[in-house]
CSV table of C-alpha atoms in Angstrom, one decimal:
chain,number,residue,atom,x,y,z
A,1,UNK,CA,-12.4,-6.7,5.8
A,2,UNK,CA,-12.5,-9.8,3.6
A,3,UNK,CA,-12.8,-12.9,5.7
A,4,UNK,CA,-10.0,-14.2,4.8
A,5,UNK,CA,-8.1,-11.4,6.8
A,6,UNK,CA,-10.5,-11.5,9.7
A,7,UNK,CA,-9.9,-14.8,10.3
A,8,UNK,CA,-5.9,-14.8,10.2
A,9,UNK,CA,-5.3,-11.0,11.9
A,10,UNK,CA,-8.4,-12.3,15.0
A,11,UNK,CA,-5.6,-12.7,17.1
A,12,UNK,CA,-3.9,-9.2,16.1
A,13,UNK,CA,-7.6,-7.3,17.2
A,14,UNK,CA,-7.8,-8.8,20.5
A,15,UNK,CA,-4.1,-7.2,21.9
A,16,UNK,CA,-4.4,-4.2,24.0
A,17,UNK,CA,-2.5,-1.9,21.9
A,18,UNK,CA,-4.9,-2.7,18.8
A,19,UNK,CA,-7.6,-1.6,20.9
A,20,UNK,CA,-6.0,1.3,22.3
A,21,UNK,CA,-5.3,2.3,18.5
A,22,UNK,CA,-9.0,2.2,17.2
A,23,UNK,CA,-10.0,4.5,20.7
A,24,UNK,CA,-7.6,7.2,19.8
A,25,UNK,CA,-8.7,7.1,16.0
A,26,UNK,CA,-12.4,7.8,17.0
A,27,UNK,CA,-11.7,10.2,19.4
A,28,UNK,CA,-9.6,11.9,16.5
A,29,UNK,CA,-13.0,11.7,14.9
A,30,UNK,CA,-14.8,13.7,17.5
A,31,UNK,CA,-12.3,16.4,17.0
A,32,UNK,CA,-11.9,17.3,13.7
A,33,UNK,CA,-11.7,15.3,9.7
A,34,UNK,CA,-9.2,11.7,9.6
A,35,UNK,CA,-8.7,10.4,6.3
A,36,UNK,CA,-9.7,8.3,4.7
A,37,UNK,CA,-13.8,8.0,6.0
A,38,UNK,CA,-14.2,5.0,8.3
A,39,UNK,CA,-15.7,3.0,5.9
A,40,UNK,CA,-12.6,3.0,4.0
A,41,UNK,CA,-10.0,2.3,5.9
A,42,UNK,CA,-9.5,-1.3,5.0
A,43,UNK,CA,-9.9,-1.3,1.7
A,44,UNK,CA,-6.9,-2.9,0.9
A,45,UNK,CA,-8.5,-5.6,2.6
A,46,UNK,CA,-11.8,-6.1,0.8
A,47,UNK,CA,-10.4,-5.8,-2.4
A,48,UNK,CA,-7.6,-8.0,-2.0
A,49,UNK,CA,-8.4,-11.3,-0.4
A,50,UNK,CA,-5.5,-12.9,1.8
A,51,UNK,CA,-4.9,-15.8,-0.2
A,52,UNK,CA,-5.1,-14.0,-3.4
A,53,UNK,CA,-2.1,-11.3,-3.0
A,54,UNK,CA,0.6,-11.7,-5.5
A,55,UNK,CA,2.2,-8.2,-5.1
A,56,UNK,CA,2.4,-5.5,-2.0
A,57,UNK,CA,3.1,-2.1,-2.4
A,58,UNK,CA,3.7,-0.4,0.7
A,59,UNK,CA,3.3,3.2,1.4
A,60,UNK,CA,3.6,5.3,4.3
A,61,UNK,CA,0.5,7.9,5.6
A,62,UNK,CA,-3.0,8.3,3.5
A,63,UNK,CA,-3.3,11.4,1.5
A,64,UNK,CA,-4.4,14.1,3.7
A,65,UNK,CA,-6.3,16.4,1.8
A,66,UNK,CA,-10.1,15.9,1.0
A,67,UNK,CA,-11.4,13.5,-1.6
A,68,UNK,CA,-8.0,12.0,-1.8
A,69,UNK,CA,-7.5,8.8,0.9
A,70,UNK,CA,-10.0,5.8,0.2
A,71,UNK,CA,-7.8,2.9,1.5
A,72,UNK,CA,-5.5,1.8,-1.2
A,73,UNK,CA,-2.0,3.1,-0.8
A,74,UNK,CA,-1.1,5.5,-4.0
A,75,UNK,CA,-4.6,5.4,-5.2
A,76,UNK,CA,-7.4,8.8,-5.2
A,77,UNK,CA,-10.7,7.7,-6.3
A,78,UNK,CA,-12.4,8.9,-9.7
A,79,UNK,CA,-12.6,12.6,-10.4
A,80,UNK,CA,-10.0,13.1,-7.8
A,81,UNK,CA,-6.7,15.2,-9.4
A,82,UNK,CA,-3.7,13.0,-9.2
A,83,UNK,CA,-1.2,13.2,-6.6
A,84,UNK,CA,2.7,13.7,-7.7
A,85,UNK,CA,3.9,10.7,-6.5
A,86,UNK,CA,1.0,8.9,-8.7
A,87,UNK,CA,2.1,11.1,-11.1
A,88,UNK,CA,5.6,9.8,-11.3
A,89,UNK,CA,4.3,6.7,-10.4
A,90,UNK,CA,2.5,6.7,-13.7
A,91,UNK,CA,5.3,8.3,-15.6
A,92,UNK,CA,7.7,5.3,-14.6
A,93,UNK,CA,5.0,3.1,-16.3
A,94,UNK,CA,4.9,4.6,-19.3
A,95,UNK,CA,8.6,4.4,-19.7
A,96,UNK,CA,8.8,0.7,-18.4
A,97,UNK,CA,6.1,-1.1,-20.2
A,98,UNK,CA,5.0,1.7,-22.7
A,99,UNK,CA,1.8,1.8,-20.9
A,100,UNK,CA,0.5,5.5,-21.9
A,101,UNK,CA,-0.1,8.0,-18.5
A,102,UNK,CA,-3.9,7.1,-17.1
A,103,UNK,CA,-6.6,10.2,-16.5
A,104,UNK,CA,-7.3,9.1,-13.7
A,105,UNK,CA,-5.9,8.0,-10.2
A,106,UNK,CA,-7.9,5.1,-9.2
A,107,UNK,CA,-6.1,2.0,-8.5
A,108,UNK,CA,-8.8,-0.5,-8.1
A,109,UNK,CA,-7.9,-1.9,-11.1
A,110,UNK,CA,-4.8,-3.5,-9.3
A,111,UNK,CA,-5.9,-4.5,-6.2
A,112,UNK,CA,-8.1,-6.7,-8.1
A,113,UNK,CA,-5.6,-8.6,-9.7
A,114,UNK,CA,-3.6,-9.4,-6.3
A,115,UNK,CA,-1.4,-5.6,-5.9
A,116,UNK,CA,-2.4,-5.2,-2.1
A,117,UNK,CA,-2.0,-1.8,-1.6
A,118,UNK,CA,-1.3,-1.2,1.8
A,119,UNK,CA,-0.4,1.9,3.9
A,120,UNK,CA,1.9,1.2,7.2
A,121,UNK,CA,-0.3,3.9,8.8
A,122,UNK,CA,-4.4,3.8,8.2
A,123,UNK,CA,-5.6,7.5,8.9
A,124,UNK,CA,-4.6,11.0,9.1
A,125,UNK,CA,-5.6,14.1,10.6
A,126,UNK,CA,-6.8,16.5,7.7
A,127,UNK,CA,-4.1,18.6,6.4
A,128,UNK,CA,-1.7,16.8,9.2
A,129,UNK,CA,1.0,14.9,7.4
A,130,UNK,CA,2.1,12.0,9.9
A,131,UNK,CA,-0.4,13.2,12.7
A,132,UNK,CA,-1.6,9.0,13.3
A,133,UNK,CA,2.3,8.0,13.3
A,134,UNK,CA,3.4,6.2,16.3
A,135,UNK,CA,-0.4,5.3,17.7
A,136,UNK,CA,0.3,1.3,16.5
A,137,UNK,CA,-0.6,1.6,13.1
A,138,UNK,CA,3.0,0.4,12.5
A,139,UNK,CA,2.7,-2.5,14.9
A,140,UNK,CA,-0.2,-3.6,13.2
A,141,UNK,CA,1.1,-3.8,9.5
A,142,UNK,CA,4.5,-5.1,10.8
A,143,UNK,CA,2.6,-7.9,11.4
A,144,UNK,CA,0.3,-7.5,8.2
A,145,UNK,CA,3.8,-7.8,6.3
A,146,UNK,CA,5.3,-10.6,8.7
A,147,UNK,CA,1.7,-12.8,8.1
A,148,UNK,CA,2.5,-12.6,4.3
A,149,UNK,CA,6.1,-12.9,4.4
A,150,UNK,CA,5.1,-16.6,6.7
A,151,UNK,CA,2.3,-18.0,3.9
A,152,UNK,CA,3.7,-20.8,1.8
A,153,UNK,CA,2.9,-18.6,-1.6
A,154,UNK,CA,6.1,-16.7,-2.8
A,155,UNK,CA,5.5,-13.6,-3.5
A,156,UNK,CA,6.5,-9.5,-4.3
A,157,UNK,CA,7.5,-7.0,-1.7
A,158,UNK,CA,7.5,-3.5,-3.5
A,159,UNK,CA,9.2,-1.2,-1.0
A,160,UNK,CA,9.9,2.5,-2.4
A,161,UNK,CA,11.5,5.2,-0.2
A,162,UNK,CA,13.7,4.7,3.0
A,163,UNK,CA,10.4,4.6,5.2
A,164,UNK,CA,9.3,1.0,3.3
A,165,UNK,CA,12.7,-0.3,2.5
A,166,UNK,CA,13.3,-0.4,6.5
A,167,UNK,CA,10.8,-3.0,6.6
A,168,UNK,CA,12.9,-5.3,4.1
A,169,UNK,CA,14.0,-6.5,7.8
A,170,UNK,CA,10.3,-8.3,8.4
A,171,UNK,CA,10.8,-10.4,4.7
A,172,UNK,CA,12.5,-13.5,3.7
A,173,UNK,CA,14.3,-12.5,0.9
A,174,UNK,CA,15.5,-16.1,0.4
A,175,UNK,CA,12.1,-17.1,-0.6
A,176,UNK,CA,10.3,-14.0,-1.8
A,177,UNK,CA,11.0,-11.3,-4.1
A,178,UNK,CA,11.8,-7.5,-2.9
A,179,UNK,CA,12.2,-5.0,-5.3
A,180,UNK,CA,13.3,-1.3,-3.8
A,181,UNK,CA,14.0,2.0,-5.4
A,182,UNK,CA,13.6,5.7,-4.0
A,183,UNK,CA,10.2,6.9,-3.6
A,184,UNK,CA,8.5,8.2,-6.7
A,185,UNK,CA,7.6,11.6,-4.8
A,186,UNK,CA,8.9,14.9,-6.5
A,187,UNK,CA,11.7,15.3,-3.9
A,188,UNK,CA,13.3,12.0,-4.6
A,189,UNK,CA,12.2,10.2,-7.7
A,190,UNK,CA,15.0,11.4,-10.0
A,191,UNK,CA,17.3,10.0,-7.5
A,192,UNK,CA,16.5,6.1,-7.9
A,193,UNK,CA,13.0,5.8,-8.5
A,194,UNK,CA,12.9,7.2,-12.8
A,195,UNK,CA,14.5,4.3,-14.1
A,196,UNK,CA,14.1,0.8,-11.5
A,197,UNK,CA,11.8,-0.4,-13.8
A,198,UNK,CA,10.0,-1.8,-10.9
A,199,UNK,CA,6.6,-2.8,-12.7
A,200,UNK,CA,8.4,-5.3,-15.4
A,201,UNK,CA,10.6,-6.6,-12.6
A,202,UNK,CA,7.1,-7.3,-10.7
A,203,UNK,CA,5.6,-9.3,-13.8
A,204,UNK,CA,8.8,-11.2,-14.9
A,205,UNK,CA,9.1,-12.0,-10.3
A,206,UNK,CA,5.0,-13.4,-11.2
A,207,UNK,CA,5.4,-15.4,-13.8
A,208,UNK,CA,8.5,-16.9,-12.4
A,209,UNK,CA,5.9,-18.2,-9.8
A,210,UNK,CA,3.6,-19.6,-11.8
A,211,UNK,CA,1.3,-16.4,-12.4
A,212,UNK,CA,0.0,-14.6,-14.9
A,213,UNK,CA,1.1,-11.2,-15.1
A,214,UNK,CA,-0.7,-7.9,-13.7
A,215,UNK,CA,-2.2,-6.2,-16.7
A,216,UNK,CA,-1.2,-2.8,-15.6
A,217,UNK,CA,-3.4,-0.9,-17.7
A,218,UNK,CA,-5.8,1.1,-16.2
C-alpha cells in the first residue's frame, strides 16, 4: 500500500475482524489458488495514492480465472483476453467519447490519473465466484468508501450494478458526485448500462472541480 493509505486505514488493520479476515485468506491459500496473487491485492492502493483519487469505480469480486485478477477492479493485465464486462465497458467508451475499443485490458492507465479502482471484496477462490463474500472484505471497503466520502476533496462515486449502487448509502451526495447505471456485464448492460454515458459525465463532474479531465485513452 501507498503510505498515504497506511497511515489513514492503521486504525482499520488493528480491529479483530480485519485480522480475522487476513487468517482466513491465507489459510484459503494453503488450500488451493485465491486471486489475485498476494502481492497484488492492493493494487488499487499503490497506484492510486489517497490524496490523489478523483474518481472510484467500484466493482464487486476479482476475476476468478487465471491470469485475470491483479488488483484493479475491471482491469486483466497485458496479454490477458478481455473479460465481457470490459468488453462492454469498452464498447460504452467508444460510443461516449469516440474513444476506439483498446487491444488490451489493462487499466493502469487510469489508476494513474486518480480512477481508484477498487473491488468491495479482495480475493477469490479459483473458479469460485463470490467464495471470499461475507469474510469482512465488505466491512473493510465500507469504510475505504466512508474515508473518501469524509476528505474535504469533492469527488466521483461510479457505482454500476445493484451490488455497488447499495453503497450509494455510505456517500454524501450533497457534496460529491455519484453517477449509477446497470452493470456493463452481458446479462444486464443493455438494460441501463449501453447508453449512461458515464465516462463524459465523469470528466464534465472533474473539471467542475477544478481538474483536468481523465484522458481515457488507453
Amino acid at each position: 500500500m501507498h503510505p498515504s493509505w497506511k497511515a489513514a486505514l492503521a486504525s482499520e488493520f488493528e480491529k479483530p475482524y480485519f485480522k480475522a479476515l487476513l487468517a482466513f485468506v491465507r489459510q484459503e491459500r494453503t488450500k488451493g489458488i485465491v486471486y489475485p496473487p498476494s502481492g497484488s491485492v492492493f493494487t488499487a492502493f499503490n497506484v492510486t495514492p489517497l490524496n490523489a483519487v478523483r474518481v472510484l469505480i467500484l466493482g464487486q469480486d476479482p476475476y476468478h480465472r487465471p491470469k485475470q485478477a491483479h488488483g484493479l477492479s475491471f482491469s486483466v493485465l497485458p496479454g490477458t483476453l478481455v473479460p465481457p464486462s470490459l468488453q462492454n465497458i469498452y464498447k460504452e467508451l467508444r460510443d461516449d467519447l469516440g474513444i476506439p475499443v483498446p487491444t488490451h485490458g489493462h487499466l493502469l492507465k487510469w489508476a494513474q490519473q486518480g480512477v481508484f479502482l477498487l473491488n468491495s471484496v479482495l480475493t477469490v477462490r479459483a473458479g469460485e465466484p463470490g467464495s471470499h463474500q461475507g469474510h469482512g472484505w465488505e466491512i473493510f471497503t465500507n469504510s475505504v468508501i466512508q474515508l473518501l466520502n469524509n476528505r474535504d476533496q469533492a469527488m466521483i462515486f461510479v457505482l454500476w450494478g445493484k451490488y455497488a449502487r447499495d453503497k450509494a448509502s455510505l456517500i454524501n451526495t450533497q457534496r460529491h458526485v455519484v453517477i449509477e447505471s446497470a452493470h456493463p456485464s452481458p446479462m444486464s448492460a443493455y438494460n441501463g448500462f449501453f447508453g449512461s454515458k458515464p465516462f463524459s459525465k465523469i470528466n464534465k463532474a472533474v473539471e467542475k472541480f477544478g481538474s483536468n479531465p481523465i484522458d481515457w485513452k488507453l
